[in-house]
Amino acid sequence: MYVVALLVIPLAAVGWFSVREVDRNDRAAERAAEIADATSETSAASALLTPVEVERLGSLGMVTSDAGSAERRAFRALVDEVRPEVGRALGDLEVAMSQAESVNAASVEALRQSMAILATVRGRVDDGTATTSGVESAFEVVADQATDAIASSG
């Protein structure tokens, strides 16, 4: 009987400690996944801020400069150069937000709506019907989405 007790007690203790260790490792893995999501979202949002500001300034330059002027052509070149970068950055942020467990669907939908607003304003900038307040508002919405993503993921 003593031999059985000498075998069973240590085995039970090892089993109990093993279960605790597995549980601790599971919690650590969950926290690591949360940190990875937050890092991905923060990186994507941060990568968006500078190109959005460059496109905003270029678009405002196009709106306020005379049609056919050298200034307008320079602003057009700037906008044409940065738009693909903004598009990629917006797409990356959308993917990061969609994959993050901590982000709700409403935030992803709000980003998509701000992307649609930006697309509308871009069309108006291109055809010469945009206003400075319209450009400012559209880009402010996008910049706010990025800063909100940074704030909420930290």
GROMACS .gro file of C-alpha atoms in nm:
model
  154
    1MET     CA    1   0.000   0.000   0.000
    2TYR     CA    2   0.283   0.234   0.088
    3VAL     CA    3   0.448   0.166  -0.245
    4VAL     CA    4   0.131   0.263  -0.430
    5ALA     CA    5   0.103   0.582  -0.225
    6LEU     CA    6   0.468   0.662  -0.295
    7LEU     CA    7   0.397   0.632  -0.669
    8VAL     CA    8   0.052   0.793  -0.686
    9ILE     CA    9   0.122   1.107  -0.481
   10PRO     CA   10   0.418   1.229  -0.691
   11LEU     CA   11   0.235   1.142  -1.014
   12ALA     CA   12  -0.072   1.338  -0.902
   13ALA     CA   13   0.148   1.634  -0.809
   14VAL     CA   14   0.325   1.624  -1.146
   15GLY     CA   15  -0.011   1.606  -1.322
   16TRP     CA   16  -0.146   1.901  -1.125
   17PHE     CA   17   0.165   2.111  -1.196
   18SER     CA   18   0.150   2.014  -1.564
   19VAL     CA   19  -0.210   2.130  -1.595
   20ARG     CA   20  -0.120   2.461  -1.429
   21GLU     CA   21   0.178   2.506  -1.663
   22VAL     CA   22  -0.031   2.435  -1.973
   23ASP     CA   23  -0.293   2.685  -1.855
   24ARG     CA   24  -0.025   2.948  -1.792
   25ASN     CA   25   0.124   2.887  -2.137
   26ASP     CA   26  -0.221   2.917  -2.299
   27ARG     CA   27  -0.277   3.253  -2.131
   28ALA     CA   28   0.067   3.372  -2.243
   29ALA     CA   29  -0.006   3.263  -2.601
   30GLU     CA   30  -0.339   3.448  -2.599
   31ARG     CA   31  -0.169   3.764  -2.473
   32ALA     CA   32   0.102   3.731  -2.738
   33ALA     CA   33  -0.167   3.706  -3.007
   34GLU     CA   34  -0.335   4.021  -2.870
   35ILE     CA   35  -0.003   4.206  -2.880
   36ALA     CA   36   0.062   4.088  -3.235
   37ASP     CA   37  -0.283   4.214  -3.343
   38ALA     CA   38  -0.224   4.550  -3.177
   39THR     CA   39   0.122   4.581  -3.333
   40SER     CA   40  -0.011   4.500  -3.679
   41GLU     CA   41  -0.294   4.750  -3.648
   42THR     CA   42  -0.069   5.022  -3.506
   43SER     CA   43   0.192   4.971  -3.778
   44ALA     CA   44  -0.069   4.986  -4.054
   45ALA     CA   45  -0.229   5.299  -3.908
   46SER     CA   46   0.106   5.470  -3.859
   47ALA     CA   47   0.210   5.392  -4.215
   48LEU     CA   48  -0.106   5.567  -4.337
   49LEU     CA   49  -0.065   5.902  -4.162
   50THR     CA   50   0.222   6.058  -4.361
   51PRO     CA   51   0.101   5.968  -4.710
   52VAL     CA   52  -0.251   6.085  -4.623
   53GLU     CA   53  -0.114   6.422  -4.516
   54VAL     CA   54   0.095   6.450  -4.832
   55GLU     CA   55  -0.207   6.370  -5.048
   56ARG     CA   56  -0.419   6.617  -4.850
   57LEU     CA   57  -0.166   6.896  -4.910
   58GLY     CA   58  -0.131   6.807  -5.278
   59SER     CA   59  -0.507   6.796  -5.322
   60LEU     CA   60  -0.550   7.131  -5.148
   61GLY     CA   61  -0.279   7.270  -5.373
   62MET     CA   62  -0.468   7.148  -5.678
   63VAL     CA   63  -0.792   7.304  -5.551
   64THR     CA   64  -0.637   7.642  -5.478
   65SER     CA   65  -0.406   7.674  -5.781
   66ASP     CA   66  -0.507   7.800  -6.122
   67ALA     CA   67  -0.600   7.546  -6.388
   68GLY     CA   68  -0.311   7.486  -6.625
   69SER     CA   69  -0.055   7.653  -6.398
   70ALA     CA   70   0.285   7.509  -6.320
   71GLU     CA   71   0.183   7.491  -5.953
   72ARG     CA   72  -0.119   7.281  -6.036
   73ARG     CA   73   0.091   7.045  -6.249
   74ALA     CA   74   0.338   7.009  -5.961
   75PHE     CA   75   0.058   6.934  -5.715
   76ARG     CA   76  -0.094   6.689  -5.965
   77ALA     CA   77   0.238   6.505  -5.989
   78LEU     CA   78   0.259   6.488  -5.610
   79VAL     CA   79  -0.096   6.356  -5.579
   80ASP     CA   80  -0.041   6.100  -5.856
   81GLU     CA   81   0.272   5.978  -5.682
   82VAL     CA   82   0.124   5.939  -5.335
   83ARG     CA   83  -0.227   5.806  -5.411
   84PRO     CA   84  -0.116   5.446  -5.471
   85GLU     CA   85   0.074   5.454  -5.141
   86VAL     CA   86  -0.235   5.583  -4.959
   87GLY     CA   87  -0.443   5.313  -5.124
   88ARG     CA   88  -0.203   5.040  -5.014
   89ALA     CA   89  -0.186   5.182  -4.662
   90LEU     CA   90  -0.566   5.200  -4.636
   91GLY     CA   91  -0.590   4.841  -4.758
   92ASP     CA   92  -0.329   4.728  -4.506
   93LEU     CA   93  -0.515   4.903  -4.224
   94GLU     CA   94  -0.843   4.748  -4.330
   95VAL     CA   95  -0.685   4.400  -4.331
   96ALA     CA   96  -0.517   4.457  -3.993
   97MET     CA   97  -0.841   4.582  -3.839
   98SER     CA   98  -1.041   4.296  -3.990
   99GLN     CA   99  -0.801   4.037  -3.850
  100ALA     CA  100  -0.765   4.189  -3.504
  101GLU     CA  101  -0.992   4.026  -3.249
  102SER     CA  102  -1.001   4.348  -3.045
  103VAL     CA  103  -1.154   4.554  -3.330
  104ASN     CA  104  -1.528   4.551  -3.372
  105ALA     CA  105  -1.705   4.533  -3.706
  106ALA     CA  106  -1.834   4.889  -3.673
  107SER     CA  107  -1.478   5.024  -3.675
  108VAL     CA  108  -1.396   4.832  -3.992
  109GLU     CA  109  -1.717   4.957  -4.154
  110ALA     CA  110  -1.637   5.315  -4.050
  111LEU     CA  111  -1.297   5.282  -4.220
  112ARG     CA  112  -1.464   5.154  -4.536
  113GLN     CA  113  -1.706   5.448  -4.532
  114SER     CA  114  -1.420   5.694  -4.491
  115MET     CA  115  -1.246   5.526  -4.787
  116ALA     CA  116  -1.562   5.581  -4.995
  117ILE     CA  117  -1.576   5.947  -4.891
  118LEU     CA  118  -1.211   5.985  -4.987
  119ALA     CA  119  -1.275   5.826  -5.327
  120THR     CA  120  -1.557   6.075  -5.392
  121VAL     CA  121  -1.342   6.372  -5.298
  122ARG     CA  122  -1.055   6.242  -5.510
  123GLY     CA  123  -1.287   6.238  -5.809
  124ARG     CA  124  -1.388   6.596  -5.738
  125VAL     CA  125  -1.023   6.701  -5.703
  126ASP     CA  126  -0.947   6.536  -6.036
  127ASP     CA  127  -1.235   6.702  -6.221
  128GLY     CA  128  -1.179   7.043  -6.060
  129THR     CA  129  -1.505   7.064  -5.862
  130ALA     CA  130  -1.363   7.006  -5.512
  131THR     CA  131  -1.369   7.269  -5.240
  132THR     CA  132  -1.103   7.320  -4.976
  133SER     CA  133  -1.349   7.239  -4.698
  134GLY     CA  134  -1.455   6.918  -4.874
  135VAL     CA  135  -1.095   6.809  -4.917
  136GLU     CA  136  -1.010   6.896  -4.557
  137SER     CA  137  -1.313   6.709  -4.424
  138ALA     CA  138  -1.252   6.393  -4.624
  139PHE     CA  139  -0.886   6.367  -4.532
  140GLU     CA  140  -0.959   6.453  -4.170
  141VAL     CA  141  -1.199   6.157  -4.150
  142VAL     CA  142  -0.930   5.923  -4.281
  143ALA     CA  143  -0.662   6.064  -4.051
  144ASP     CA  144  -0.899   6.034  -3.755
  145GLN     CA  145  -0.960   5.668  -3.841
  146ALA     CA  146  -0.585   5.605  -3.836
  147THR     CA  147  -0.527   5.786  -3.508
  148ASP     CA  148  -0.826   5.609  -3.351
  149ALA     CA  149  -0.680   5.275  -3.460
  150ILE     CA  150  -0.348   5.366  -3.298
  151ALA     CA  151  -0.516   5.481  -2.977
  152SER     CA  152  -0.742   5.177  -2.947
  153SER     CA  153  -0.471   4.921  -3.015
  154GLY     CA  154  -0.230   5.053  -2.753
   0.00000   0.00000   0.00000
